[in-house]
XYZ file of C-alpha atoms in Angstrom:
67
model
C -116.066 -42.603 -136.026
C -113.673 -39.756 -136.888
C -111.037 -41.958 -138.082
C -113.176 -44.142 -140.549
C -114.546 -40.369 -141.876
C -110.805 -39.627 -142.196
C -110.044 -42.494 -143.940
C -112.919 -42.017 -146.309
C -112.407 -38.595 -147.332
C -108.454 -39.695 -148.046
C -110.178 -42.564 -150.427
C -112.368 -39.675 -151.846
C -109.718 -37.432 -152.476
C -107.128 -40.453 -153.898
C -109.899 -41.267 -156.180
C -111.094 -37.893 -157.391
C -107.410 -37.817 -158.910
C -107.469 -41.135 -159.845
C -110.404 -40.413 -161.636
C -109.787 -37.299 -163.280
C -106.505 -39.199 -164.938
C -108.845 -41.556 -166.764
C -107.844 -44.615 -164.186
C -110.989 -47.409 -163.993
C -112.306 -48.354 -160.953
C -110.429 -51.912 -160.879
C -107.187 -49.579 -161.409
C -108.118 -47.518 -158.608
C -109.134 -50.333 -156.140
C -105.684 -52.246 -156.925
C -103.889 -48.639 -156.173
C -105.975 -47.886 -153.216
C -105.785 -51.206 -151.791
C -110.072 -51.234 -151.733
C -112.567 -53.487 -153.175
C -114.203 -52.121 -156.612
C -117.532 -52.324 -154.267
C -115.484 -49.492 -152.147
C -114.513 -47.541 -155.565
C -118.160 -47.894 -156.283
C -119.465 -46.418 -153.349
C -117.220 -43.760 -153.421
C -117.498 -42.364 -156.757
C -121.609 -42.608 -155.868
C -120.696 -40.054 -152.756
C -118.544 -37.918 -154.817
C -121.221 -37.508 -157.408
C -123.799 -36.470 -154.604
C -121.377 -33.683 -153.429
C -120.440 -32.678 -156.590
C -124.006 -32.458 -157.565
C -124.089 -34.443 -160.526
C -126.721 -36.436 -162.641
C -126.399 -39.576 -163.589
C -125.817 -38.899 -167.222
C -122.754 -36.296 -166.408
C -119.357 -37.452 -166.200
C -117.396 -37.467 -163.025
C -114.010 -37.965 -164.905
C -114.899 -35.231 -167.045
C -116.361 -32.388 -164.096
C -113.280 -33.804 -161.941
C -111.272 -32.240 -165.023
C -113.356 -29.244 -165.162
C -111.880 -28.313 -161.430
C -108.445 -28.880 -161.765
C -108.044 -26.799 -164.399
């Protein structure tokens, strides 16, 4: 169970930069070597922790922190 947690939070973290460079999600899947479904999921948890709505951007509040 910790390893698969591991692994998720290093997809989360690849794709939170991914992201925040204005990749798509079929970019990111090829690059992460995941399905879209995966990228999808993903960007859903991301959201949650990041506290988003549904009508706020994740590429653009990704930006917001790395500045």
């Amino acid at each position: 169970k910790a390893i698969r947690r591991q692994r998720q939070m290093c997809i989360e973290t690849g794709l939170a930069a991914y992201v925040a460079s204005g990749m798509t999600g079929q970019q990111i899947a090829r690059v992460l070597s995941i399905s879209y479904d995966s990228v999808k999921k993903a960007r859903y948890r991301l959201r949650q922790r990041l506290g988003l709505d549904r009508g706020d951007s994740l590429e653009d509040a990704l930006r917001r922190f790395s500045e």
